PDB file of C-alpha atoms in Angstrom:
ATOM      1  CA  SER A   1      49.652 -28.367-113.569  1.00  0.00           C
ATOM      2  CA  GLN A   2      52.512 -30.392-112.137  1.00  0.00           C
ATOM      3  CA  LYS A   3      55.888 -28.922-113.024  1.00  0.00           C
ATOM      4  CA  ILE A   4      59.351 -30.154-112.391  1.00  0.00           C
ATOM      5  CA  GLU A   5      62.479 -28.055-113.246  1.00  0.00           C
ATOM      6  CA  GLN A   6      66.126 -28.855-113.390  1.00  0.00           C
ATOM      7  CA  ASN A   7      67.439 -25.343-113.535  1.00  0.00           C
ATOM      8  CA  SER A   8      70.710 -26.014-115.305  1.00  0.00           C
ATOM      9  CA  GLU A   9      70.582 -27.422-118.796  1.00  0.00           C
ATOM     10  CA  ALA A  10      74.346 -27.931-118.603  1.00  0.00           C
ATOM     11  CA  LEU A  11      76.971 -27.756-115.968  1.00  0.00           C
ATOM     12  CA  ASN A  12      80.763 -27.763-116.255  1.00  0.00           C
ATOM     13  CA  ILE A  13      82.733 -28.840-113.109  1.00  0.00           C
ATOM     14  CA  GLN A  14      86.386 -29.258-112.651  1.00  0.00           C
ATOM     15  CA  GLU A  15      87.574 -32.789-111.883  1.00  0.00           C
ATOM     16  CA  GLY A  16      87.859 -33.367-108.084  1.00  0.00           C
ATOM     17  CA  LYS A  17      85.287 -30.758-107.154  1.00  0.00           C
ATOM     18  CA  THR A  18      81.805 -31.397-105.972  1.00  0.00           C
ATOM     19  CA  ALA A  19      79.023 -31.133-108.566  1.00  0.00           C
ATOM     20  CA  THR A  20      75.642 -29.972-107.349  1.00  0.00           C
ATOM     21  CA  LEU A  21      72.552 -30.336-109.398  1.00  0.00           C
ATOM     22  CA  THR A  22      69.066 -28.876-108.449  1.00  0.00           C
ATOM     23  CA  CYS A  23      65.608 -30.141-108.987  1.00  0.00           C
ATOM     24  CA  ASN A  24      62.542 -27.928-108.163  1.00  0.00           C
ATOM     25  CA  TYR A  25      58.928 -28.801-108.385  1.00  0.00           C
ATOM     26  CA  THR A  26      55.515 -27.089-108.086  1.00  0.00           C
ATOM     27  CA  ASN A  27      51.863 -28.155-107.746  1.00  0.00           C
ATOM     28  CA  TYR A  28      52.780 -31.544-106.467  1.00  0.00           C
ATOM     29  CA  SER A  29      53.315 -33.422-103.259  1.00  0.00           C
ATOM     30  CA  PRO A  30      55.470 -36.306-104.114  1.00  0.00           C
ATOM     31  CA  ALA A  31      55.908 -39.321-101.806  1.00  0.00           C
ATOM     32  CA  TYR A  32      59.442 -39.716-103.123  1.00  0.00           C
ATOM     33  CA  LEU A  33      62.026 -38.351-105.508  1.00  0.00           C
ATOM     34  CA  GLN A  34      64.380 -40.287-107.703  1.00  0.00           C
ATOM     35  CA  TRP A  35      67.651 -39.459-109.514  1.00  0.00           C
ATOM     36  CA  TYR A  36      68.612 -41.240-112.689  1.00  0.00           C
ATOM     37  CA  ARG A  37      71.790 -41.151-114.891  1.00  0.00           C
ATOM     38  CA  GLN A  38      71.564 -41.280-118.609  1.00  0.00           C
ATOM     39  CA  ASP A  39      74.498 -41.675-121.032  1.00  0.00           C
ATOM     40  CA  PRO A  40      74.162 -40.602-124.700  1.00  0.00           C
ATOM     41  CA  GLY A  41      72.092 -42.990-126.722  1.00  0.00           C
ATOM     42  CA  ARG A  42      71.157 -45.166-123.716  1.00  0.00           C
ATOM     43  CA  GLY A  43      68.200 -45.549-121.327  1.00  0.00           C
ATOM     44  CA  PRO A  44      68.287 -43.920-117.890  1.00  0.00           C
ATOM     45  CA  VAL A  45      69.720 -45.944-114.925  1.00  0.00           C
ATOM     46  CA  PHE A  46      68.317 -45.430-111.459  1.00  0.00           C
ATOM     47  CA  LEU A  47      70.729 -44.028-108.868  1.00  0.00           C
ATOM     48  CA  LEU A  48      68.922 -43.058-105.730  1.00  0.00           C
ATOM     49  CA  LEU A  49      65.507 -42.653-104.121  1.00  0.00           C
ATOM     50  CA  ILE A  50      64.626 -40.364-101.297  1.00  0.00           C
ATOM     51  CA  ARG A  51      61.261 -40.319 -99.483  1.00  0.00           C
ATOM     52  CA  GLU A  52      59.247 -37.294 -98.421  1.00  0.00           C
ATOM     53  CA  ASN A  53      60.131 -37.952 -94.760  1.00  0.00           C
ATOM     54  CA  GLU A  54      63.870 -38.178 -95.349  1.00  0.00           C
ATOM     55  CA  LYS A  55      66.174 -35.260 -95.402  1.00  0.00           C
ATOM     56  CA  GLU A  56      69.305 -36.801 -96.898  1.00  0.00           C
ATOM     57  CA  LYS A  57      70.397 -40.057 -98.549  1.00  0.00           C
ATOM     58  CA  ARG A  58      73.930 -41.130 -99.481  1.00  0.00           C
ATOM     59  CA  LYS A  59      75.404 -43.794-101.749  1.00  0.00           C
ATOM     60  CA  GLU A  60      79.150 -43.820-102.161  1.00  0.00           C
ATOM     61  CA  ARG A  61      80.149 -40.423-103.654  1.00  0.00           C
ATOM     62  CA  LEU A  62      76.499 -39.420-104.228  1.00  0.00           C
ATOM     63  CA  LYS A  63      74.349 -37.428-101.797  1.00  0.00           C
ATOM     64  CA  VAL A  64      70.721 -36.323-102.285  1.00  0.00           C
ATOM     65  CA  THR A  65      68.768 -33.910-100.124  1.00  0.00           C
ATOM     66  CA  PHE A  66      65.065 -33.299-100.205  1.00  0.00           C
ATOM     67  CA  ASP A  67      63.410 -30.229 -98.835  1.00  0.00           C
ATOM     68  CA  THR A  68      59.562 -30.513 -99.091  1.00  0.00           C
ATOM     69  CA  THR A  69      59.154 -27.049 -97.782  1.00  0.00           C
ATOM     70  CA  LEU A  70      61.262 -25.487-100.474  1.00  0.00           C
ATOM     71  CA  LYS A  71      60.004 -28.157-102.936  1.00  0.00           C
ATOM     72  CA  GLN A  72      63.597 -28.865-103.924  1.00  0.00           C
ATOM     73  CA  SER A  73      66.108 -31.692-104.122  1.00  0.00           C
ATOM     74  CA  LEU A  74      69.892 -31.294-104.448  1.00  0.00           C
ATOM     75  CA  PHE A  75      72.045 -33.939-105.976  1.00  0.00           C
ATOM     76  CA  HIS A  76      75.841 -33.867-105.128  1.00  0.00           C
ATOM     77  CA  ILE A  77      78.596 -35.895-106.632  1.00  0.00           C
ATOM     78  CA  THR A  78      81.780 -35.451-104.509  1.00  0.00           C
ATOM     79  CA  ALA A  79      85.287 -35.928-105.783  1.00  0.00           C
ATOM     80  CA  SER A  80      83.905 -35.803-109.305  1.00  0.00           C
ATOM     81  CA  GLN A  81      85.537 -37.666-112.124  1.00  0.00           C
ATOM     82  CA  PRO A  82      85.387 -37.410-115.901  1.00  0.00           C
ATOM     83  CA  ALA A  83      83.495 -40.798-115.907  1.00  0.00           C
ATOM     84  CA  ASP A  84      80.665 -38.959-114.056  1.00  0.00           C
ATOM     85  CA  SER A  85      79.831 -36.894-117.187  1.00  0.00           C
ATOM     86  CA  ALA A  86      76.336 -37.710-118.246  1.00  0.00           C
ATOM     87  CA  THR A  87      72.818 -36.326-118.119  1.00  0.00           C
ATOM     88  CA  TYR A  88      71.160 -36.647-114.756  1.00  0.00           C
ATOM     89  CA  LEU A  89      67.324 -36.739-114.473  1.00  0.00           C
ATOM     90  CA  CYS A  90      65.184 -36.151-111.394  1.00  0.00           C
ATOM     91  CA  ALA A  91      61.755 -37.736-111.208  1.00  0.00           C
ATOM     92  CA  LEU A  92      58.827 -37.489-108.842  1.00  0.00           C
ATOM     93  CA  GLY A  93      56.513 -40.333-107.703  1.00  0.00           C
ATOM     94  CA  GLY A  94      53.195 -40.415-105.821  1.00  0.00           C
ATOM     95  CA  MET A  95      51.779 -42.353-103.008  1.00  0.00           C
ATOM     96  CA  ASN A  96      49.811 -44.833-105.045  1.00  0.00           C
ATOM     97  CA  ARG A  97      51.626 -47.616-106.959  1.00  0.00           C
ATOM     98  CA  ASP A  98      49.746 -46.618-110.234  1.00  0.00           C
ATOM     99  CA  ASP A  99      50.751 -43.008-109.908  1.00  0.00           C
ATOM    100  CA  LYS A 100      52.810 -41.997-112.948  1.00  0.00           C
ATOM    101  CA  ILE A 101      56.392 -40.909-112.366  1.00  0.00           C
ATOM    102  CA  ILE A 102      57.123 -37.402-113.616  1.00  0.00           C
ATOM    103  CA  PHE A 103      60.556 -36.690-115.126  1.00  0.00           C
ATOM    104  CA  GLY A 104      62.519 -33.472-115.295  1.00  0.00           C
ATOM    105  CA  LYS A 105      64.241 -32.556-118.583  1.00  0.00           C
ATOM    106  CA  GLY A 106      67.782 -33.418-117.167  1.00  0.00           C
ATOM    107  CA  THR A 107      70.955 -31.525-116.519  1.00  0.00           C
ATOM    108  CA  ARG A 108      73.998 -32.392-118.767  1.00  0.00           C
ATOM    109  CA  LEU A 109      77.042 -32.618-116.448  1.00  0.00           C
ATOM    110  CA  HIS A 110      80.617 -32.257-117.906  1.00  0.00           C
ATOM    111  CA  ILE A 111      83.566 -33.092-115.584  1.00  0.00           C
ATOM    112  CA  LEU A 112      86.613 -31.372-116.947  1.00  0.00           C
ATOM    113  CA  PRO A 113      89.943 -33.103-116.597  1.00  0.00           C
TER     114      PRO A 113
ATOM    115  CA  ASP B   1      70.437 -61.905-117.662  1.00  0.00           C
ATOM    116  CA  GLY B   2      67.439 -60.085-116.377  1.00  0.00           C
ATOM    117  CA  GLY B   3      66.412 -56.967-118.130  1.00  0.00           C
ATOM    118  CA  ILE B   4      64.637 -55.221-120.911  1.00  0.00           C
ATOM    119  CA  THR B   5      65.251 -55.551-124.561  1.00  0.00           C
ATOM    120  CA  GLN B   6      64.125 -53.194-127.253  1.00  0.00           C
ATOM    121  CA  SER B   7      64.451 -53.801-130.936  1.00  0.00           C
ATOM    122  CA  PRO B   8      65.486 -52.508-133.371  1.00  0.00           C
ATOM    123  CA  LYS B   9      68.100 -50.119-132.035  1.00  0.00           C
ATOM    124  CA  TYR B  10      67.685 -47.876-135.028  1.00  0.00           C
ATOM    125  CA  LEU B  11      64.657 -47.696-137.341  1.00  0.00           C
ATOM    126  CA  PHE B  12      63.980 -45.764-140.431  1.00  0.00           C
ATOM    127  CA  ARG B  13      60.443 -45.117-141.737  1.00  0.00           C
ATOM    128  CA  LYS B  14      59.051 -43.516-144.729  1.00  0.00           C
ATOM    129  CA  GLU B  15      56.244 -40.995-144.160  1.00  0.00           C
ATOM    130  CA  GLY B  16      52.862 -42.685-144.225  1.00  0.00           C
ATOM    131  CA  GLN B  17      54.094 -46.015-142.824  1.00  0.00           C
ATOM    132  CA  ASN B  18      53.176 -47.670-139.560  1.00  0.00           C
ATOM    133  CA  VAL B  19      56.133 -49.130-137.644  1.00  0.00           C
ATOM    134  CA  THR B  20      56.155 -51.345-134.504  1.00  0.00           C
ATOM    135  CA  LEU B  21      58.735 -51.028-131.816  1.00  0.00           C
ATOM    136  CA  SER B  22      59.403 -54.152-129.690  1.00  0.00           C
ATOM    137  CA  CYS B  23      59.846 -54.239-125.877  1.00  0.00           C
ATOM    138  CA  GLU B  24      60.356 -57.461-123.991  1.00  0.00           C
ATOM    139  CA  GLN B  25      61.145 -57.882-120.275  1.00  0.00           C
ATOM    140  CA  ASN B  26      62.112 -60.866-118.187  1.00  0.00           C
ATOM    141  CA  LEU B  27      61.925 -59.012-114.795  1.00  0.00           C
ATOM    142  CA  ASN B  28      58.401 -60.354-114.103  1.00  0.00           C
ATOM    143  CA  HIS B  29      57.207 -56.825-113.593  1.00  0.00           C
ATOM    144  CA  ASP B  30      53.481 -56.028-114.020  1.00  0.00           C
ATOM    145  CA  ALA B  31      53.833 -52.380-115.046  1.00  0.00           C
ATOM    146  CA  MET B  32      55.319 -51.383-118.351  1.00  0.00           C
ATOM    147  CA  TYR B  33      55.699 -47.917-120.044  1.00  0.00           C
ATOM    148  CA  TRP B  34      56.586 -46.261-123.228  1.00  0.00           C
ATOM    149  CA  TYR B  35      58.282 -42.870-123.284  1.00  0.00           C
ATOM    150  CA  ARG B  36      59.452 -40.566-126.001  1.00  0.00           C
ATOM    151  CA  GLN B  37      62.522 -38.386-125.545  1.00  0.00           C
ATOM    152  CA  ASP B  38      63.305 -35.442-127.777  1.00  0.00           C
ATOM    153  CA  PRO B  39      66.358 -33.190-127.322  1.00  0.00           C
ATOM    154  CA  GLY B  40      65.738 -30.654-124.471  1.00  0.00           C
ATOM    155  CA  GLN B  41      62.307 -32.134-123.700  1.00  0.00           C
ATOM    156  CA  GLY B  42      62.923 -34.801-121.212  1.00  0.00           C
ATOM    157  CA  LEU B  43      60.874 -37.994-120.973  1.00  0.00           C
ATOM    158  CA  ARG B  44      57.195 -37.834-122.091  1.00  0.00           C
ATOM    159  CA  LEU B  45      54.778 -40.742-121.277  1.00  0.00           C
ATOM    160  CA  ILE B  46      53.024 -42.246-124.393  1.00  0.00           C
ATOM    161  CA  TYR B  47      51.235 -45.255-122.935  1.00  0.00           C
ATOM    162  CA  TYR B  48      51.463 -47.446-119.898  1.00  0.00           C
ATOM    163  CA  SER B  49      50.143 -50.818-118.735  1.00  0.00           C
ATOM    164  CA  GLN B  50      49.696 -51.965-115.182  1.00  0.00           C
ATOM    165  CA  ILE B  51      48.572 -55.461-116.071  1.00  0.00           C
ATOM    166  CA  VAL B  52      48.104 -57.823-118.982  1.00  0.00           C
ATOM    167  CA  ASN B  53      45.215 -56.872-121.332  1.00  0.00           C
ATOM    168  CA  ASP B  54      44.958 -53.432-119.911  1.00  0.00           C
ATOM    169  CA  PHE B  55      46.625 -50.140-120.790  1.00  0.00           C
ATOM    170  CA  GLN B  56      46.101 -46.376-120.449  1.00  0.00           C
ATOM    171  CA  LYS B  57      47.030 -43.305-122.516  1.00  0.00           C
ATOM    172  CA  GLY B  58      49.778 -41.197-121.185  1.00  0.00           C
ATOM    173  CA  ASP B  59      50.354 -37.526-121.976  1.00  0.00           C
ATOM    174  CA  ILE B  60      51.132 -37.793-125.648  1.00  0.00           C
ATOM    175  CA  ALA B  61      49.174 -40.887-126.918  1.00  0.00           C
ATOM    176  CA  GLU B  62      47.861 -39.459-130.209  1.00  0.00           C
ATOM    177  CA  GLY B  63      49.227 -41.272-133.188  1.00  0.00           C
ATOM    178  CA  TYR B  64      50.401 -44.300-131.192  1.00  0.00           C
ATOM    179  CA  SER B  65      48.935 -47.616-130.200  1.00  0.00           C
ATOM    180  CA  VAL B  66      49.978 -50.458-127.997  1.00  0.00           C
ATOM    181  CA  SER B  67      48.892 -53.993-126.883  1.00  0.00           C
ATOM    182  CA  ARG B  68      49.559 -56.043-123.828  1.00  0.00           C
ATOM    183  CA  GLU B  69      48.763 -59.641-124.578  1.00  0.00           C
ATOM    184  CA  LYS B  70      51.598 -61.059-122.548  1.00  0.00           C
ATOM    185  CA  LYS B  71      53.188 -59.928-119.312  1.00  0.00           C
ATOM    186  CA  GLU B  72      56.647 -59.922-120.994  1.00  0.00           C
ATOM    187  CA  SER B  73      55.835 -57.943-123.974  1.00  0.00           C
ATOM    188  CA  PHE B  74      54.480 -54.341-124.716  1.00  0.00           C
ATOM    189  CA  PRO B  75      54.898 -53.381-128.346  1.00  0.00           C
ATOM    190  CA  LEU B  76      54.342 -49.817-129.555  1.00  0.00           C
ATOM    191  CA  THR B  77      53.070 -48.987-132.919  1.00  0.00           C
ATOM    192  CA  VAL B  78      53.864 -45.540-134.357  1.00  0.00           C
ATOM    193  CA  THR B  79      51.028 -44.841-136.857  1.00  0.00           C
ATOM    194  CA  SER B  80      51.001 -42.555-139.865  1.00  0.00           C
ATOM    195  CA  ALA B  81      48.817 -40.211-137.802  1.00  0.00           C
ATOM    196  CA  GLN B  82      51.756 -39.302-135.657  1.00  0.00           C
ATOM    197  CA  LYS B  83      52.907 -35.999-137.132  1.00  0.00           C
ATOM    198  CA  ASN B  84      56.441 -35.854-135.809  1.00  0.00           C
ATOM    199  CA  PRO B  85      57.571 -39.375-135.004  1.00  0.00           C
ATOM    200  CA  THR B  86      61.347 -38.804-135.170  1.00  0.00           C
ATOM    201  CA  ALA B  87      62.585 -39.352-131.592  1.00  0.00           C
ATOM    202  CA  PHE B  88      64.221 -41.622-129.174  1.00  0.00           C
ATOM    203  CA  TYR B  89      61.788 -44.232-127.796  1.00  0.00           C
ATOM    204  CA  LEU B  90      62.371 -45.784-124.288  1.00  0.00           C
ATOM    205  CA  CYS B  91      60.408 -48.755-122.813  1.00  0.00           C
ATOM    206  CA  ALA B  92      60.498 -49.149-119.069  1.00  0.00           C
ATOM    207  CA  THR B  93      59.173 -51.415-116.345  1.00  0.00           C
ATOM    208  CA  SER B  94      58.426 -50.530-112.811  1.00  0.00           C
ATOM    209  CA  GLY B  95      59.927 -52.179-109.875  1.00  0.00           C
ATOM    210  CA  TYR B  96      59.636 -51.207-106.250  1.00  0.00           C
ATOM    211  CA  ASN B  97      59.874 -47.376-106.474  1.00  0.00           C
ATOM    212  CA  GLU B  98      62.200 -47.375-109.329  1.00  0.00           C
ATOM    213  CA  GLN B  99      61.946 -47.708-113.150  1.00  0.00           C
ATOM    214  CA  PHE B 100      64.120 -49.992-115.249  1.00  0.00           C
ATOM    215  CA  PHE B 101      64.727 -48.768-118.824  1.00  0.00           C
ATOM    216  CA  GLY B 102      65.492 -50.585-122.010  1.00  0.00           C
ATOM    217  CA  PRO B 103      68.350 -49.389-124.291  1.00  0.00           C
ATOM    218  CA  GLY B 104      65.950 -47.472-126.582  1.00  0.00           C
ATOM    219  CA  THR B 105      65.014 -47.339-130.210  1.00  0.00           C
ATOM    220  CA  ARG B 106      65.883 -44.331-132.341  1.00  0.00           C
ATOM    221  CA  LEU B 107      63.246 -43.728-134.988  1.00  0.00           C
ATOM    222  CA  THR B 108      63.941 -41.542-137.977  1.00  0.00           C
ATOM    223  CA  VAL B 109      61.289 -40.613-140.523  1.00  0.00           C
ATOM    224  CA  LEU B 110      62.721 -40.049-143.990  1.00  0.00           C
TER     225      LEU B 110
END
């Protein structure tokens, strides 16, 4: 069955450093991969999408890579700030519009001042 | 403001009672979804609807029911058949390659 793993349940990073979160998947060939941010008690908010034919995508201090050979995505936050502390979810989507999106369990990121 | 509203924010239910969670959207999206989130479990799909008057079961539909009579509305009923309903429930719509989530309803069974 399809499986998506975010291999750190929680991650502590010193303010100013780069935070790197990992998302691995098996038994799936996604057309795209997404990253969402979720704050406690709130719904997830979309951050970035990267397609299967893209290697890297950037948005301000965020960078996402996508390696379909390794079946892995890395999500980087550079110059991290305490306000970046949240849970980050990765999600996979298929080719067809009615394909369900599959979510990982998330990584809780704590940026330490 | 465009977006998704869910009500109530907090809901308490006695065992054996059915409760209905509201989800309304004004994004004009066709597809709507209900997810359940438990600590350490991630998002699990309960039901989804691609179009009015049509919906499909997700991965954990047992003990839940939905309706989709209007494009804007996708209410979820948690029935007494759901054995462990205490959770955070999220409604979402689907835009172009991203999902938009509501603020969630936290349901607690007393």
